mmCIF file of C-alpha atoms in Angstrom:
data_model
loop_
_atom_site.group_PDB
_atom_site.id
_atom_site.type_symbol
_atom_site.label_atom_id
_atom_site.label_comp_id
_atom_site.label_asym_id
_atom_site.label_seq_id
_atom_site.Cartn_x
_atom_site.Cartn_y
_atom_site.Cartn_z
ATOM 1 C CA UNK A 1 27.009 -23.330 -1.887
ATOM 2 C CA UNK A 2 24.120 -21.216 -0.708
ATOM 3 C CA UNK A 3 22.480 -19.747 -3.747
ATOM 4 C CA UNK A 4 19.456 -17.916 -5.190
ATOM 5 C CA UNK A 5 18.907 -19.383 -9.192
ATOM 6 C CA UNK A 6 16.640 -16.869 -11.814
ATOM 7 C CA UNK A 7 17.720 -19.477 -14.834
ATOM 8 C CA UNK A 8 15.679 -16.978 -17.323
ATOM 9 C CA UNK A 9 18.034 -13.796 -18.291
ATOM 10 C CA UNK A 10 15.180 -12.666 -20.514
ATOM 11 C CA UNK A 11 11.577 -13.017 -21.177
ATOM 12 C CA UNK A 12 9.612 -12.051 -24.058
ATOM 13 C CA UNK A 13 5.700 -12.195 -23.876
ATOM 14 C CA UNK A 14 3.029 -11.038 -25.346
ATOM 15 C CA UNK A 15 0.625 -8.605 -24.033
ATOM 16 C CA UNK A 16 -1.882 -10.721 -22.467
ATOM 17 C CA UNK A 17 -0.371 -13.486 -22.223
ATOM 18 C CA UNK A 18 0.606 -15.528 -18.855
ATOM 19 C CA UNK A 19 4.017 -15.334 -17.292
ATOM 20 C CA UNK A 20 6.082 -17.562 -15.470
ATOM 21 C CA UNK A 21 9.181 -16.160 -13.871
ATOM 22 C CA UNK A 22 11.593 -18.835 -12.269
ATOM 23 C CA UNK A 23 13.688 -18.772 -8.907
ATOM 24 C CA UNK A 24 15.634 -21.652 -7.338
ATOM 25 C CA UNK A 25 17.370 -21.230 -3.990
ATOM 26 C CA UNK A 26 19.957 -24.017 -2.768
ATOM 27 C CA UNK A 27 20.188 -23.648 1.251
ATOM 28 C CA UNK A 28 19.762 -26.107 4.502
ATOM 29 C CA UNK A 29 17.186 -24.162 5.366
ATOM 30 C CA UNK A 30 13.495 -22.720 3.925
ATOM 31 C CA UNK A 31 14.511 -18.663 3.873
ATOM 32 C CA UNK A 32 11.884 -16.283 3.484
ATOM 33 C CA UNK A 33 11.253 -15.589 -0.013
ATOM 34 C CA UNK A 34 10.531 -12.220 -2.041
ATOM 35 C CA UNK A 35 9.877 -10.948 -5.242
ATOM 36 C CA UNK A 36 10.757 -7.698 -6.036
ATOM 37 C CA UNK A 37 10.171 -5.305 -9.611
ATOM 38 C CA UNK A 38 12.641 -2.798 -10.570
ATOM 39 C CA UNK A 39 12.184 -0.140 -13.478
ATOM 40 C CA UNK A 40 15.476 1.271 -15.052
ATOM 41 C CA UNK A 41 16.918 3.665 -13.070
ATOM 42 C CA UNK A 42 14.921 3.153 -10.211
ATOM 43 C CA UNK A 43 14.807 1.492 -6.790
ATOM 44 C CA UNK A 44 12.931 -1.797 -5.891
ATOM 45 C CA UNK A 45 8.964 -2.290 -5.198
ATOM 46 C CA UNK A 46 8.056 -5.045 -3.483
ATOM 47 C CA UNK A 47 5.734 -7.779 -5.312
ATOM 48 C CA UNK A 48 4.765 -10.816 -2.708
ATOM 49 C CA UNK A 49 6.443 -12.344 -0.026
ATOM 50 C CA UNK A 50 6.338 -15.727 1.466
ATOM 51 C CA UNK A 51 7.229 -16.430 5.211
ATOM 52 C CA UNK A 52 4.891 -19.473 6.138
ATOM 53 C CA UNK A 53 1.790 -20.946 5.717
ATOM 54 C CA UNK A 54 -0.243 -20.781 2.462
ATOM 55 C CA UNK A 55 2.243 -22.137 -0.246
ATOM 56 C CA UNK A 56 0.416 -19.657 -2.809
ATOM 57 C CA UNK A 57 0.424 -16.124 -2.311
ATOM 58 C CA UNK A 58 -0.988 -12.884 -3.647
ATOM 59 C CA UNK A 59 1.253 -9.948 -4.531
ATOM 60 C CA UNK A 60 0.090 -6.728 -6.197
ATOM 61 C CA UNK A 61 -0.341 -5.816 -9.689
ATOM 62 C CA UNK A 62 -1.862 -8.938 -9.676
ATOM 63 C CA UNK A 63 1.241 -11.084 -9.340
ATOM 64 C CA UNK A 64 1.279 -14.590 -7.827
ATOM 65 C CA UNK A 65 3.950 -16.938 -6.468
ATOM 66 C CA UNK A 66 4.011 -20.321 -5.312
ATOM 67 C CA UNK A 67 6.681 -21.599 -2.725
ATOM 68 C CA UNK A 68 7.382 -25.647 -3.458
ATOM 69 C CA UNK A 69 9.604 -26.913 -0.800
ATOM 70 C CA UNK A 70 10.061 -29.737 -2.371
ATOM 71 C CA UNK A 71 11.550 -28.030 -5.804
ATOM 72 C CA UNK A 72 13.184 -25.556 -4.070
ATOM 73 C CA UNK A 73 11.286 -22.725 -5.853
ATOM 74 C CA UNK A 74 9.211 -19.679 -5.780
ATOM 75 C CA UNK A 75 7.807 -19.198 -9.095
ATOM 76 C CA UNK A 76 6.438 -15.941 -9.978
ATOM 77 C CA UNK A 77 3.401 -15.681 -12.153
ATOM 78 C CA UNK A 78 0.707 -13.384 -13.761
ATOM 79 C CA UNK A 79 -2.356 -14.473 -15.483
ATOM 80 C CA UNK A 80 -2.329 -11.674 -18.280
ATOM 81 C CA UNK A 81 1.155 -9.718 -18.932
ATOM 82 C CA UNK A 82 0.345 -5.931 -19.300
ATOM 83 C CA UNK A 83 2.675 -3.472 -21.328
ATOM 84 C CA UNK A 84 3.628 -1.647 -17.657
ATOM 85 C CA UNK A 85 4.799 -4.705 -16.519
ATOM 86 C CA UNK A 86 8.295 -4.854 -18.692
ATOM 87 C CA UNK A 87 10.820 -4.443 -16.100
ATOM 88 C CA UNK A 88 13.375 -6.313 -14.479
ATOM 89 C CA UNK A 89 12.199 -8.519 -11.664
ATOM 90 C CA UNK A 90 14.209 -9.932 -8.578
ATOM 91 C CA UNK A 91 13.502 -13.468 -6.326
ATOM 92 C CA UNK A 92 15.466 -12.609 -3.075
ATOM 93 C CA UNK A 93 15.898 -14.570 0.068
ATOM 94 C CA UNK A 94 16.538 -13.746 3.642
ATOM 95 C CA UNK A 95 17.990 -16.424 5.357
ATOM 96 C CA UNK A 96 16.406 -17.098 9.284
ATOM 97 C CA UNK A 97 18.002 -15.974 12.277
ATOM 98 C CA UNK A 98 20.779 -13.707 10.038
ATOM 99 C CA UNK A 99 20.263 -10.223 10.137
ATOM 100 C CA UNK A 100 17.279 -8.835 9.873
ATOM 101 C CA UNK A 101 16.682 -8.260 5.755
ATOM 102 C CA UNK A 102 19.917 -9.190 4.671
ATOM 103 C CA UNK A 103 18.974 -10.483 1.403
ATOM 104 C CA UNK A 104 20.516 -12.644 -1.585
ATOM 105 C CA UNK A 105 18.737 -11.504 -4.790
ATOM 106 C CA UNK A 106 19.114 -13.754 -7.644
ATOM 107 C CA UNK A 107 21.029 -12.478 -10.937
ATOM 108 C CA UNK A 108 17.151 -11.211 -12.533
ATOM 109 C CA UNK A 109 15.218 -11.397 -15.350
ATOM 110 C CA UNK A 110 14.690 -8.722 -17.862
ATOM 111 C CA UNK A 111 10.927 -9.056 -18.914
ATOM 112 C CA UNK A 112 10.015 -7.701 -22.324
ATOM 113 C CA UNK A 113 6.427 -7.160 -23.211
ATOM 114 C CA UNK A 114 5.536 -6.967 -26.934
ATOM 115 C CA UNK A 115 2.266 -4.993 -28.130
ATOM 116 C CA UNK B 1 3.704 3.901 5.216
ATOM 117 C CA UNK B 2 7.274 2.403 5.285
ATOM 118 C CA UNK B 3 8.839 4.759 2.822
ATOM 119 C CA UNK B 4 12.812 5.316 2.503
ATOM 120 C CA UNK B 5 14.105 7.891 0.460
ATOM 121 C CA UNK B 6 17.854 8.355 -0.864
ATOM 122 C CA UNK B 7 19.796 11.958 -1.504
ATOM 123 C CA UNK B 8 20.926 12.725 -4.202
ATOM 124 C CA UNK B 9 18.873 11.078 -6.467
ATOM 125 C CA UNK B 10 21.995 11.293 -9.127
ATOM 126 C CA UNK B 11 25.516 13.097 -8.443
ATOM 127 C CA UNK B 12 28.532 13.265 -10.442
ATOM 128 C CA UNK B 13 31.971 14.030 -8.992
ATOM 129 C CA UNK B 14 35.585 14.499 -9.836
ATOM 130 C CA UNK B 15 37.708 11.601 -9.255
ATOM 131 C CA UNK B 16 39.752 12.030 -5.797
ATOM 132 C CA UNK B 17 37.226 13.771 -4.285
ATOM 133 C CA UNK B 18 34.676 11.959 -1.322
ATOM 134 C CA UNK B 19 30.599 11.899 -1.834
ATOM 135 C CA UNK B 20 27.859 11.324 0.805
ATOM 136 C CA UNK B 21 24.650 9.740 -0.080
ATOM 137 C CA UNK B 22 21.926 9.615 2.953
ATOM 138 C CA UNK B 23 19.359 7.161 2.817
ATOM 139 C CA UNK B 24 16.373 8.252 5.423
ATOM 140 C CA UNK B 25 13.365 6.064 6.754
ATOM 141 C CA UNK B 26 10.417 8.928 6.264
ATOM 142 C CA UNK B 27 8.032 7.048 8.436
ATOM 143 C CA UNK B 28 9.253 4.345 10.420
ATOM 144 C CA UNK B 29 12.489 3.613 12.987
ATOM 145 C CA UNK B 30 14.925 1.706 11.230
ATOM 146 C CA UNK B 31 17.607 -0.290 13.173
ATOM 147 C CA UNK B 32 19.213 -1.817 10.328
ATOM 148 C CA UNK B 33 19.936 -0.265 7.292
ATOM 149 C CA UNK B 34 21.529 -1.613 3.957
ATOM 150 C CA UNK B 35 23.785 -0.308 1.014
ATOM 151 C CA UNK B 36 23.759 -1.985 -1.861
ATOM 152 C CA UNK B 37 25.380 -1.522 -4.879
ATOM 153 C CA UNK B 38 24.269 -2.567 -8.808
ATOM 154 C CA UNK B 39 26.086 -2.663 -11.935
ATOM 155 C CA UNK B 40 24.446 -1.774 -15.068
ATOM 156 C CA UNK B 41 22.212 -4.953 -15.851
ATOM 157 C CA UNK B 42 23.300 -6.433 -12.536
ATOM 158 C CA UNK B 43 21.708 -7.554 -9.527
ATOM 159 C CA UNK B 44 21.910 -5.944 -6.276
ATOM 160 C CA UNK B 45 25.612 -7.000 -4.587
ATOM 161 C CA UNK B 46 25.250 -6.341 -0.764
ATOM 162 C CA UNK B 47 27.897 -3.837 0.444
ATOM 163 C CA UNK B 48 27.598 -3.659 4.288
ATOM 164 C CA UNK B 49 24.571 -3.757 6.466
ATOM 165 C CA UNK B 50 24.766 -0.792 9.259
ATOM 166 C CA UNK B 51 23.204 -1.015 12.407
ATOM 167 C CA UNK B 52 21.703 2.363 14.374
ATOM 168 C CA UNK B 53 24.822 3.346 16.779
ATOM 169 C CA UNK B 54 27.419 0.438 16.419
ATOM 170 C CA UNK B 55 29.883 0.078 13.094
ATOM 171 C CA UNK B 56 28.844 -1.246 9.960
ATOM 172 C CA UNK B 57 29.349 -4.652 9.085
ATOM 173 C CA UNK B 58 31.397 -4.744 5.586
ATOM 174 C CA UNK B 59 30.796 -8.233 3.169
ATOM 175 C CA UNK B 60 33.818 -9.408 1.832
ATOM 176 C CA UNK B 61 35.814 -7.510 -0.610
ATOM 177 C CA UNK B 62 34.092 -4.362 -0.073
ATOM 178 C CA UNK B 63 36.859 -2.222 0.972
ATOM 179 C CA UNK B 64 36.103 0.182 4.426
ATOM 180 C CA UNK B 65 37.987 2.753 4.375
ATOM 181 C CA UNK B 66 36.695 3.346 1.325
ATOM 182 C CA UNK B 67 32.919 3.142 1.744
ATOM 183 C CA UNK B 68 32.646 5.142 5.109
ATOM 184 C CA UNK B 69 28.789 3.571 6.557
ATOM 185 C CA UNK B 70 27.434 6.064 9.556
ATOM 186 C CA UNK B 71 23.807 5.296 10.927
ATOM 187 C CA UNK B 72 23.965 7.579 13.524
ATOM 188 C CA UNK B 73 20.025 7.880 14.359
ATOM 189 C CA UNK B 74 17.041 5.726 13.732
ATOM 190 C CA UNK B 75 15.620 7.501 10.445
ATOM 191 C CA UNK B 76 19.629 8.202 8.759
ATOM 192 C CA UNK B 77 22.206 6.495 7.212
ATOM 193 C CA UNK B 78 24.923 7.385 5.401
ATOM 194 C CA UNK B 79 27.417 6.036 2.516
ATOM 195 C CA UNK B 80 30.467 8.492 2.020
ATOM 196 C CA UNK B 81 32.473 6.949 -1.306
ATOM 197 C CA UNK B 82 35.850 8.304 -0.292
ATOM 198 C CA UNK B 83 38.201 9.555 -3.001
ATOM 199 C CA UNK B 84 36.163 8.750 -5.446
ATOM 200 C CA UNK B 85 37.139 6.221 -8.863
ATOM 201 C CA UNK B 86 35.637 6.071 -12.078
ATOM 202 C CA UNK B 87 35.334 2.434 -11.509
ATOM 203 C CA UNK B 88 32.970 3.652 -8.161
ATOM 204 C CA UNK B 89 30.874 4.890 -10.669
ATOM 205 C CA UNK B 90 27.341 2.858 -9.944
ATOM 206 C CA UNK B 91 23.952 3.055 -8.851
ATOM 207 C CA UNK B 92 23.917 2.909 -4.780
ATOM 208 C CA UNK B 93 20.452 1.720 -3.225
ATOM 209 C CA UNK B 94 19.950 1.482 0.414
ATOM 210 C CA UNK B 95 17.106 -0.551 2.400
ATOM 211 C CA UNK B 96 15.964 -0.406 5.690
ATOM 212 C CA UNK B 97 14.235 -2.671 7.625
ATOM 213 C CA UNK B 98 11.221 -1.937 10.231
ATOM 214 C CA UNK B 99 12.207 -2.821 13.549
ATOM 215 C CA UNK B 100 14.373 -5.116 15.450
ATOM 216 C CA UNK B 101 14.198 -8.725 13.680
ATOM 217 C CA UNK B 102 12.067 -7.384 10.867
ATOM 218 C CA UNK B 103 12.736 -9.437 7.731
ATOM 219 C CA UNK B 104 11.295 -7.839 5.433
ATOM 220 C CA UNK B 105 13.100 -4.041 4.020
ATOM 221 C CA UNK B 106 12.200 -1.276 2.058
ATOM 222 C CA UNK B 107 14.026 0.005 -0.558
ATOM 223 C CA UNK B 108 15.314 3.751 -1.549
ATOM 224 C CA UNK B 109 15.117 5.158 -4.759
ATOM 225 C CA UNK B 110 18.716 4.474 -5.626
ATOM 226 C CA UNK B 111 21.344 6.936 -6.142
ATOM 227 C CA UNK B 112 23.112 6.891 -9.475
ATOM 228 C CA UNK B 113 27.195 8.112 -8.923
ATOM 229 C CA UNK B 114 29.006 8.958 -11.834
ATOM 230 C CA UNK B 115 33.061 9.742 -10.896
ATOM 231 C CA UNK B 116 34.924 11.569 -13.950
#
């Protein structure tokens, strides 16, 4: 079945520490790939995308993902965790030639920062 | 640029009654628009993905005559929760994306509906 994978619920790091946040998708296809951030209550900012080409791209906030087709992932990362950045975060996918933006978002992960 | 805001921000009703939420693109045309709907420490569950002048297109499960979906102009869409439930009780976010066969949406600021 056609699937998008966060296996971490929740992450705890440290302030400054470096952050790995995982996403798996499971279709025929490569789909374009997003990560987004969500605080509580609030709606969804954008991070990075990925629709071709360079396998590592740039977000903001400083936020990094790499897209290996051969794992099937999209791994979000960040050099040096900063307190503003506990939140929950979301890998989505769009799938080619479906709608335009209809998205799967994976179940997210909860990231807590500690001081 | 490519901002979409949501109204209300937060509304609470009395169950039986019907609520609109409108979700506007500010600064760009939006031919597709998308209502979501999240559970408390849930991910997003798609609802129905509404196109500018044609009916909504409703995911399975999500019941129509219930969730009413109008996008009757480029920049507006709207989510009417018909007699409302406790159980609709939720946070609504809609999306929009830029253009025809623009991947890539921006999302509103959510609406949080609380049905007593």
């Amino acid at each position: 079945a056609q699937s998008v994978t966060q296996p971490d619920i929740h992450i705890t790091v440290s302030e400054g520490a470096s952050l790995e946040l995982r996403c798996n998708y499971s279709y025929g296809a490569t789909p374009y790939l997003f990560w987004y951030v969500q605080s509580p209550g609030q709606g969804l900012q954008l991070l990075l995308k990925y629709f071709s080409g360079d396998t590592l791209v740039q977000g903001i906030k400083g936020f990094e993902a790499e897209f290996k087709r051969s794992q099937s992932s999209f791994n979000l990362r960040k050099p040096s965790v900063h307190w503003s950045d506990a939140a929950e975060y979301f890998c989505a996918v769009v799938l080619f030639n479906t709608n335009a933006g209809k998205s799967t978002f994976g179940d997210g992960t909860t990231l807590t920062v500690k001081p | 640029g490519a901002v979409v805001s949501q109204h209300p921000s937060w509304v609470i009703c009395k169950s039986g009654t019907s609520v609109k939420i409108e979700c506007r693109s500010l600064d760009f045309q939006a031919t597709t628009m998308f209502w979501y709907r999240q559970f408390p420490k849930q991910s997003l569950m798609l609802m129905a993905t509404s196109n500018e002048g044609s009916k909504a297109t409703y995911e399975q499960g999500v019941e129509k005559d219930k969730f009413l979906i109008n996008h009757a102009s480029l920049t507006l869409s709207t989510l009417t929760v018909t007699s409302a439930h406790p159980e609709d009780s939720s946070f609504y976010i809609c999306s929009a994306a830029r253009g025809t066969g623009s991947y890539e949406q921006y999302f509103g600021p959510g609406t949080r509906l609380t049905v007593t």
